[in-house]
Coordinates of C-alpha atoms and ligand atoms in Angstrom, one line a residue:
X1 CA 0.0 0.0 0.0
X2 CA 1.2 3.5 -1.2
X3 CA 0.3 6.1 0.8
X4 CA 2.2 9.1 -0.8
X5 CA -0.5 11.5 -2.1
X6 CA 1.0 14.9 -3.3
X7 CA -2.9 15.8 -4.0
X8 CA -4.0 16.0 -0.7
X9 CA -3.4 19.8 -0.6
X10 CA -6.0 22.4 1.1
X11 CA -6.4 26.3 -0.1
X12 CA -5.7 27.8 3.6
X13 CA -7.9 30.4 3.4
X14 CA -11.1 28.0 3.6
X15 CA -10.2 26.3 6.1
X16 CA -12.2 26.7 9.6
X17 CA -10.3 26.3 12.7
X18 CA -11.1 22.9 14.6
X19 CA -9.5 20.5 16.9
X20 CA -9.7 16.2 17.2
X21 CA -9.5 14.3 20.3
X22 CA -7.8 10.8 20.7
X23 CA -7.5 8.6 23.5
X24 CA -4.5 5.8 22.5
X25 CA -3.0 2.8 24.6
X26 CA -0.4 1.4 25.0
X27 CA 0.7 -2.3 24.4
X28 CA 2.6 -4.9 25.5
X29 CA 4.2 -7.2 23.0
X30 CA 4.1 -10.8 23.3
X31 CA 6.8 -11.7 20.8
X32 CA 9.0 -8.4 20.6
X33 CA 9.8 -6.3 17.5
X34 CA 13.7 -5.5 18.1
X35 CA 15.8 -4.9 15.3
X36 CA 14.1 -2.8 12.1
X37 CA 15.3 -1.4 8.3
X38 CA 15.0 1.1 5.7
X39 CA 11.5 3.6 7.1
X40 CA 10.7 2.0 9.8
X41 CA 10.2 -1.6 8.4
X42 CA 10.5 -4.3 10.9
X43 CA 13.0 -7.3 10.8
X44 CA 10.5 -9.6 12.3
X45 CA 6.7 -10.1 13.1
X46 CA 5.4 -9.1 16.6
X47 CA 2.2 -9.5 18.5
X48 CA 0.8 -7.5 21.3
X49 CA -1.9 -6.7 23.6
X50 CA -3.6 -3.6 23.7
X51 CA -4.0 -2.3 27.1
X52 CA -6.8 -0.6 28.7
X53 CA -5.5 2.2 31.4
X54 CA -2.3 3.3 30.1
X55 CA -3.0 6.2 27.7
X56 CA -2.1 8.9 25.9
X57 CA -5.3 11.5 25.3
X58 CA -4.2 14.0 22.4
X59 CA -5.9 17.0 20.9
X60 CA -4.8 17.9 17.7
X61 CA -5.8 22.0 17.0
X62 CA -5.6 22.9 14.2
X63 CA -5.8 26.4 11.7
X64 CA -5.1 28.0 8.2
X65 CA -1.4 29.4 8.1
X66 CA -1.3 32.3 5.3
X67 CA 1.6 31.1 3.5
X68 CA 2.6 27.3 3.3
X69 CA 6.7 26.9 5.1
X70 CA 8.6 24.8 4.3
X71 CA 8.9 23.4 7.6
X72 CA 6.0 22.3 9.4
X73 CA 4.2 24.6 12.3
X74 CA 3.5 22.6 15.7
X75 CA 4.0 23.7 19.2
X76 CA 3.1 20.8 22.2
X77 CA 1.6 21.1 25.3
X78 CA 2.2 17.8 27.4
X79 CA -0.3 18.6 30.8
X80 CA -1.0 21.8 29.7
X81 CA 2.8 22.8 29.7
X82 CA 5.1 23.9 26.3
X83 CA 7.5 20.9 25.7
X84 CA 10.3 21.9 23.8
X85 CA 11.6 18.0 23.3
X86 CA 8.3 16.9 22.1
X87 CA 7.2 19.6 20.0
X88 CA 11.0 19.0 18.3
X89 CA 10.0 15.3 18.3
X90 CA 6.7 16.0 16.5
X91 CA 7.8 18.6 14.7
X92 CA 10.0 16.0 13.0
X93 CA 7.8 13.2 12.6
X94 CA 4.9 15.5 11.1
X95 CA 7.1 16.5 8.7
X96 CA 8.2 13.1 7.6
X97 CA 4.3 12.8 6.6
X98 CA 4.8 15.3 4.0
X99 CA 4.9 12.9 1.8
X100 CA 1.8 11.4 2.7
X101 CA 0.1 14.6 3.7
X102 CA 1.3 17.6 2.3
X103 CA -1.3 19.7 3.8
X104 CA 0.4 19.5 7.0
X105 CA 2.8 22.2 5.5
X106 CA -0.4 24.5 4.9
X107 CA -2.0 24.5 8.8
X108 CA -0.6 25.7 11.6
X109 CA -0.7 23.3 14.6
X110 CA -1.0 22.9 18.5
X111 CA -1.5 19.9 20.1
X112 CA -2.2 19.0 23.5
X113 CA -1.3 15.7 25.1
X114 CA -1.4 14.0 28.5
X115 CA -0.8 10.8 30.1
X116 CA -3.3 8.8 32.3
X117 CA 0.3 7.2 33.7
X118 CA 2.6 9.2 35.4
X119 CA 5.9 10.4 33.5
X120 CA 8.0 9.5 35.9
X121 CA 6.9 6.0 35.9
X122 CA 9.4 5.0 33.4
X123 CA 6.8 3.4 31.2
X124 CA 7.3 4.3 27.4
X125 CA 4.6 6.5 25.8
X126 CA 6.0 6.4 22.3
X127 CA 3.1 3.9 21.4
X128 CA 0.1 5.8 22.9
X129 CA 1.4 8.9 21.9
X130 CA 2.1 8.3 18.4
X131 CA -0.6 6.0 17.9
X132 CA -3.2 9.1 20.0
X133 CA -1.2 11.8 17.1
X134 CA -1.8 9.6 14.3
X135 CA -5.2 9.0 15.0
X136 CA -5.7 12.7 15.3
X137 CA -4.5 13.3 11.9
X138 CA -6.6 10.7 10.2
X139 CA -9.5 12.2 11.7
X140 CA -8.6 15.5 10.1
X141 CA -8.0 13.9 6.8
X142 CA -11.8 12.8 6.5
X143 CA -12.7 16.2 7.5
X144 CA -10.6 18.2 5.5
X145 CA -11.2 15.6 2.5
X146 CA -13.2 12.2 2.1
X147 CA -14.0 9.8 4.8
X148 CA -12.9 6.2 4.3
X149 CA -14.9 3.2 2.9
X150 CA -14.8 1.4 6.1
X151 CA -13.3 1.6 9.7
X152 CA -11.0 -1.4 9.0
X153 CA -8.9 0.9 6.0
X154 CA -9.1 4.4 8.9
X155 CA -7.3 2.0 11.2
X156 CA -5.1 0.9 8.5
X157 CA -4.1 4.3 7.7
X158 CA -3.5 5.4 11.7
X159 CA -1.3 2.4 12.1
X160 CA 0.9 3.0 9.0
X161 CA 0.7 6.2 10.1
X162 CA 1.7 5.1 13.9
X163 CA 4.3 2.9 12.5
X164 CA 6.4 5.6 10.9
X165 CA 6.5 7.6 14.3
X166 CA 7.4 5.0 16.6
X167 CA 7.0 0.9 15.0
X168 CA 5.1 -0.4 18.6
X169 CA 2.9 2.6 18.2
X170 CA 1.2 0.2 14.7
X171 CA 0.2 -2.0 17.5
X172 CA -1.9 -0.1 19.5
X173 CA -4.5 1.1 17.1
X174 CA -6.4 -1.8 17.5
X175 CA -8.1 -3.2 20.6
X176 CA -7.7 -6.8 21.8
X177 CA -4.5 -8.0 20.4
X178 CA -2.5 -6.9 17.0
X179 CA 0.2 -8.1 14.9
X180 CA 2.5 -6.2 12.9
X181 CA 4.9 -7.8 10.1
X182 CA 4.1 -10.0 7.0
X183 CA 3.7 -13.7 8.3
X184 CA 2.8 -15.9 5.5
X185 CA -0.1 -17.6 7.3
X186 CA -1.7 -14.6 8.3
X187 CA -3.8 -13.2 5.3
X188 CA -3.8 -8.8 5.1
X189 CA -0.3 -9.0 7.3
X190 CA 2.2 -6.5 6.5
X191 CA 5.5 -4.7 7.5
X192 CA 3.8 -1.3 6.7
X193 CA 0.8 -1.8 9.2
X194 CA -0.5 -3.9 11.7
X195 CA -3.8 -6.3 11.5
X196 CA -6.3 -6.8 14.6
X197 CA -6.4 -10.3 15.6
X198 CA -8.9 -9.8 18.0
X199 CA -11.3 -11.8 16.6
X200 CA -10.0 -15.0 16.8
X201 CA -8.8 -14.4 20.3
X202 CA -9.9 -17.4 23.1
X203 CA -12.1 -15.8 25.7
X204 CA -9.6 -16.3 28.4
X205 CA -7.5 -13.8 26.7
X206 CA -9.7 -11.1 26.4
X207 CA -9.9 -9.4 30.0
X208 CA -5.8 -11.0 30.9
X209 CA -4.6 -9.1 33.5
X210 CA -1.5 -7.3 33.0
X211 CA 0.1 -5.5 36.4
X212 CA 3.3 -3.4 35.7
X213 CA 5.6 -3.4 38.2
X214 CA 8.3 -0.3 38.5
X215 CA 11.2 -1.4 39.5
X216 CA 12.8 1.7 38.9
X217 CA 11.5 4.9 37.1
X218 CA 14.3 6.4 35.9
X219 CA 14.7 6.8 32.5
X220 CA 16.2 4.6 30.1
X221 CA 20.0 4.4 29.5
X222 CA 19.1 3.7 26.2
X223 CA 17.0 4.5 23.5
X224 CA 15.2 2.0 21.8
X225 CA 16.3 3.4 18.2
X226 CA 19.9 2.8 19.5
X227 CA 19.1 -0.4 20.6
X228 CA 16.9 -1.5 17.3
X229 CA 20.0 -0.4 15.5
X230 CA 22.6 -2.1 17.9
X231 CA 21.2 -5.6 16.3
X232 CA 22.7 -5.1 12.6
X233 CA 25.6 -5.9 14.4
X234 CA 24.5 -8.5 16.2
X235 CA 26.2 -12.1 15.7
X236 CA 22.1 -13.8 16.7
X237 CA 20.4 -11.6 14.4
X238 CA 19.3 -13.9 11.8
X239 CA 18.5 -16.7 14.0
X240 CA 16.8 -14.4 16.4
X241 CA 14.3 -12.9 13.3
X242 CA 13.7 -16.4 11.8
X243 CA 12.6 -17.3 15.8
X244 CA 10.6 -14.6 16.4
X245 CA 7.9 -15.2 13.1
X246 CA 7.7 -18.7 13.9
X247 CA 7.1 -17.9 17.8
X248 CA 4.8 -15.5 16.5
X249 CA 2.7 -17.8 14.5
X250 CA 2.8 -19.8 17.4
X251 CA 1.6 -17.5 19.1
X252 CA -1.4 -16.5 17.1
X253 CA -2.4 -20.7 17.7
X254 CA -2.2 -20.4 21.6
X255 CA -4.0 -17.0 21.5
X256 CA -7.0 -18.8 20.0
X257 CA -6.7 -21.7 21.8
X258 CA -6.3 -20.4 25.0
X259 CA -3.5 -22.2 26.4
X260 CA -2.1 -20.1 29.0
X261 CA 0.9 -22.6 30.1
X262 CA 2.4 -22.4 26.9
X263 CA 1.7 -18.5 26.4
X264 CA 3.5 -18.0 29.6
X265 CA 6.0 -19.9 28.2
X266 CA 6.9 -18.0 25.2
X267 CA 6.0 -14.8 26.8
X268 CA 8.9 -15.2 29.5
X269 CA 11.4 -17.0 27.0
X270 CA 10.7 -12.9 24.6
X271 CA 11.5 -11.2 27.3
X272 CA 14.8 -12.9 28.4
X273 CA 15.6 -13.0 24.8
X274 CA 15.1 -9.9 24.3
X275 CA 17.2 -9.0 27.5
X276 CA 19.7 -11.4 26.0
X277 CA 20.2 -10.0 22.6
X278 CA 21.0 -6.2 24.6
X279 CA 23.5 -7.9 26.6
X280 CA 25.5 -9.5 23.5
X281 CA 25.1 -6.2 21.7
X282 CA 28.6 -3.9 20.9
X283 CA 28.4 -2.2 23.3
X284 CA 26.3 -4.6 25.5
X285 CA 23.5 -3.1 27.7
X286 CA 21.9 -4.4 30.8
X287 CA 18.8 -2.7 31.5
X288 CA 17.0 -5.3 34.2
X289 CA 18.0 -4.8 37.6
X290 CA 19.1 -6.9 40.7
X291 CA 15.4 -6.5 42.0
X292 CA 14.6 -7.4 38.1
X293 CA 15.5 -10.4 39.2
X294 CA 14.8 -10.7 42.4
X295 CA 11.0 -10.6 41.4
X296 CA 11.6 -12.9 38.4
X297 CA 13.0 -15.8 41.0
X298 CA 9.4 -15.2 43.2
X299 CA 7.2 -15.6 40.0
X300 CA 9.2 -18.8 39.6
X301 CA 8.8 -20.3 43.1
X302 CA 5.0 -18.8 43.1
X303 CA 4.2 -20.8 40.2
X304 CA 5.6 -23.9 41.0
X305 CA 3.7 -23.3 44.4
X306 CA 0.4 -23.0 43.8
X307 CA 0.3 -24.1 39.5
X308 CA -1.2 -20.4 38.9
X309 CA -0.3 -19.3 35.6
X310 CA 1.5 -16.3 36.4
X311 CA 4.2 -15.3 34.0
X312 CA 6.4 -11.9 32.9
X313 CA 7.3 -9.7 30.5
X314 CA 10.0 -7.1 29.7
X315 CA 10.0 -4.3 27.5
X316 CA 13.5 -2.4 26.8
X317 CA 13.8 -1.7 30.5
X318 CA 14.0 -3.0 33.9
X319 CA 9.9 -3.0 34.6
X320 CA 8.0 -6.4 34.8
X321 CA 4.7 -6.5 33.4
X322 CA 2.5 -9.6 34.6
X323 CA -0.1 -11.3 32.8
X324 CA -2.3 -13.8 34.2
X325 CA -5.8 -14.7 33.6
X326 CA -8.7 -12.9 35.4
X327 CA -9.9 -16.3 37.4
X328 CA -6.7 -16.2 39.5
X329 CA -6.4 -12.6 40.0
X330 CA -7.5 -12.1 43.7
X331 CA -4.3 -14.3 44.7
X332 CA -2.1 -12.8 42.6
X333 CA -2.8 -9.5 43.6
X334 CA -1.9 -10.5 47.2
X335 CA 0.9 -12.2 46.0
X336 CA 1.9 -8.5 44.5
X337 CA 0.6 -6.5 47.4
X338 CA 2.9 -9.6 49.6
X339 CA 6.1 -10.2 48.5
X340 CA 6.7 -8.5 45.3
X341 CA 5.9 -4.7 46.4
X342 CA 9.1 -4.7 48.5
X343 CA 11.1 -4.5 45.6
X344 CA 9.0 -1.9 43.4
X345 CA 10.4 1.7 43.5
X346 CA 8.3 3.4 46.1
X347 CA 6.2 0.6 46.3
X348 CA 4.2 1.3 43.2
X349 CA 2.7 -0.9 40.4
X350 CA -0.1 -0.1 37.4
X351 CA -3.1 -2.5 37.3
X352 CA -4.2 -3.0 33.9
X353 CA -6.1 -5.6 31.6
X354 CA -6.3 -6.1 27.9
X355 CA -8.5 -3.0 26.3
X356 CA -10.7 -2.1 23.5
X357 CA -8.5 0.2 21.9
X358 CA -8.6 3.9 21.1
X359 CA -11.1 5.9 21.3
X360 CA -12.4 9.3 20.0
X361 CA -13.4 11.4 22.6
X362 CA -15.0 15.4 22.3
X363 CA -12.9 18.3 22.7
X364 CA -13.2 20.2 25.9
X365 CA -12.9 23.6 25.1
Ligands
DP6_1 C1 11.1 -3.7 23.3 O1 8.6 0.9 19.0 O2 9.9 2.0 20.9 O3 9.0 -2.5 23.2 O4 10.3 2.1 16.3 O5 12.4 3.0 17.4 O6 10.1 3.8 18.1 P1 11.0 2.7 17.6 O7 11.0 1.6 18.7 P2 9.9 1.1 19.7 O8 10.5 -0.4 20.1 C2 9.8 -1.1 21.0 C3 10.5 -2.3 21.4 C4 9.9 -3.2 22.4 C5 9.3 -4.4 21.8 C6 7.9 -4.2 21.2 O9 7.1 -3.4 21.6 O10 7.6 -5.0 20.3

């Protein structure tokens, strides 16, 4: 799919001022997406859940400029405060679209955007925030020109969209759970998107539990562009991409199964992998810490305790998230609250569950 349109111009002057609201996710991938090429293309297929309480909300403003720039003409508000990184950030990213929308050079732009987590919680909001921006600009597409056949190609468009701002952000367009990459068995899969799989997800699946435990919430030591481009050198890569599309076809069959053993299974085996392929990067990074581990050892013994299916996951940071199905969540929470709180920085932790996905919301004024 081609979406480069150099027709998709405005005449300024008609334009009435307006503003689109977003709510976005964020999600957690099941198989990762680590290592990517050429504009944003990933090296391997990944699968995620969409989550229900972390969010970006995003309101895009936006008004006629009397002459087009060059350049594009944001400024960015997060909580209600000028942002000078992130208005650089989506300065950048906006103008990237040109190609896609070169309109975006004709309308001058402020955006507002806040997060239902707290920043310092060391959770990354590059997928509900791209995914809430691109949303936004969709939106304004069907206002400023035609509305799209169907909700299925809207979504399509905001995750292509997503994709080129931040490649997890694809993910999170869709409620449920999503996969992003071209897997042969998987009909309307791409690299340039990502697909709902929703449908076909076992009804154990679709209100999992996923509690995020902060370890630490300081801010990365490294970025994940760094580390998606630390893999070119990286003596597993090729074994690592070919492992990742078969796990995530397997994936896809224990998603609508509902076999939660062997989801834990691969779920934990991503995230250490993951973990893994950082530490034999050059230069190597280490981003779990000791209480990392400490909490991975306790999930371990609690398992093999009491047989609840209570497994981990890792995203490019020291954080556990924990997924586990909703008939066992009363003990695990206590389990949490118990033992594993001790080793969460300031004792916090995010409840959340698998969600419905974005979701257009009115514009306060
Ligand atoms: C470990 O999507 O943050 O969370 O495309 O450079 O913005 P960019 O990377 P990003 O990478 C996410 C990596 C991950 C795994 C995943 O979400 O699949």
């Amino acid at each position: 799919m081609n979406y480069h349109n150099p027709s998709l111009t405005v005449i300024s002057s008609e334009i009435i001022p307006g503003a689109i609201r977003w709510r976005s996710p964020s999600n957690i991938a099941l198989v990762k997406y680590w290592g990517k090429h050429g504009n944003q293309l990933p090296q391997n297929a990944s699968v995620s859940f969409t989550l229900s309480g972390a969010a970006t909300d995003t309101t895009l403003r936006y008004k006629s400029r009397q002459e087009a720039g060059e350049s594009v003409e944001v400024a960015l508000l997060l909580d209600g405060t000028p942002n000078s990184g992130f208005t650089e950030r989506t300065k950048a990213f906006l103008e990237k679209l040109l190609p896609v929308y070169p309109f975006l050079k004709q309308l001058s732009f402020t955006i507002e955007t806040s997060n239902s987590f707290p920043h310092s919680a060391g959770i990354a909001s590059s997928a509900s925030g791209m995914s809430a921006l691109a949303l936004c600009l969709v939106s304004l597409e069907e206002e400023l020109f035609e509305p799209f056949a169907d909700r299925a190609e809207f979504l399509a468009k905001a995750s292509y969209l997503s994709r080129l701002g931040s490649g997890s952000a694809c993910r999170s367009v869709y409620g449920g759970a999503a996969v992003w990459g071209k897997l042969p068995g998987l009909d309307g899969s791409s690299d340039e998107y990502a697909v709902s799989v929703t449908e076909s997800l076992h009804e154990v699946f679709k209100n999992y539990h996923d509690d995020i435990l902060l370890i630490s919430k300081s801010e990365k030591s490294v970025s994940s562009r760094a580390g998606h481009g630390l893999m070119e050198g990286n003596p597993y890569a090729t074994a690592r991409y070919a492992q990742a599309n078969r796990r995530t076809d397997e994936m896809l069959s224990v998603l609508k199964h509902g076999n939660v053993e062997r989801f834990g299974e691969i779920l934990e085996s991503e995230a250490l992998t993951l973990h893994a392929l950082m530490m034999s990067s050059h230069p190597p990074y280490i981003l779990i810490r000791p209480n990392t581990l400490q909490v991975i050892e306790r999930i371990h013994r609690y398992r093999a305790d009491t047989g609840n299916p209570l497994y981990f996951t890792l995203d490019a940071g020291p954080n556990l998230h924990l997924l586990y199905p909703h008939a066992v969540a009363a003990e695990v929470k206590q389990f949490i609250r118990e033992e594993l709180l001790y080793f969460c920085e300031d004792k916090m932790y995010l409840a959340d569950r698998v969600g419905k996905g974005p979701e257009r919301l009115e514009v306060n004024e």
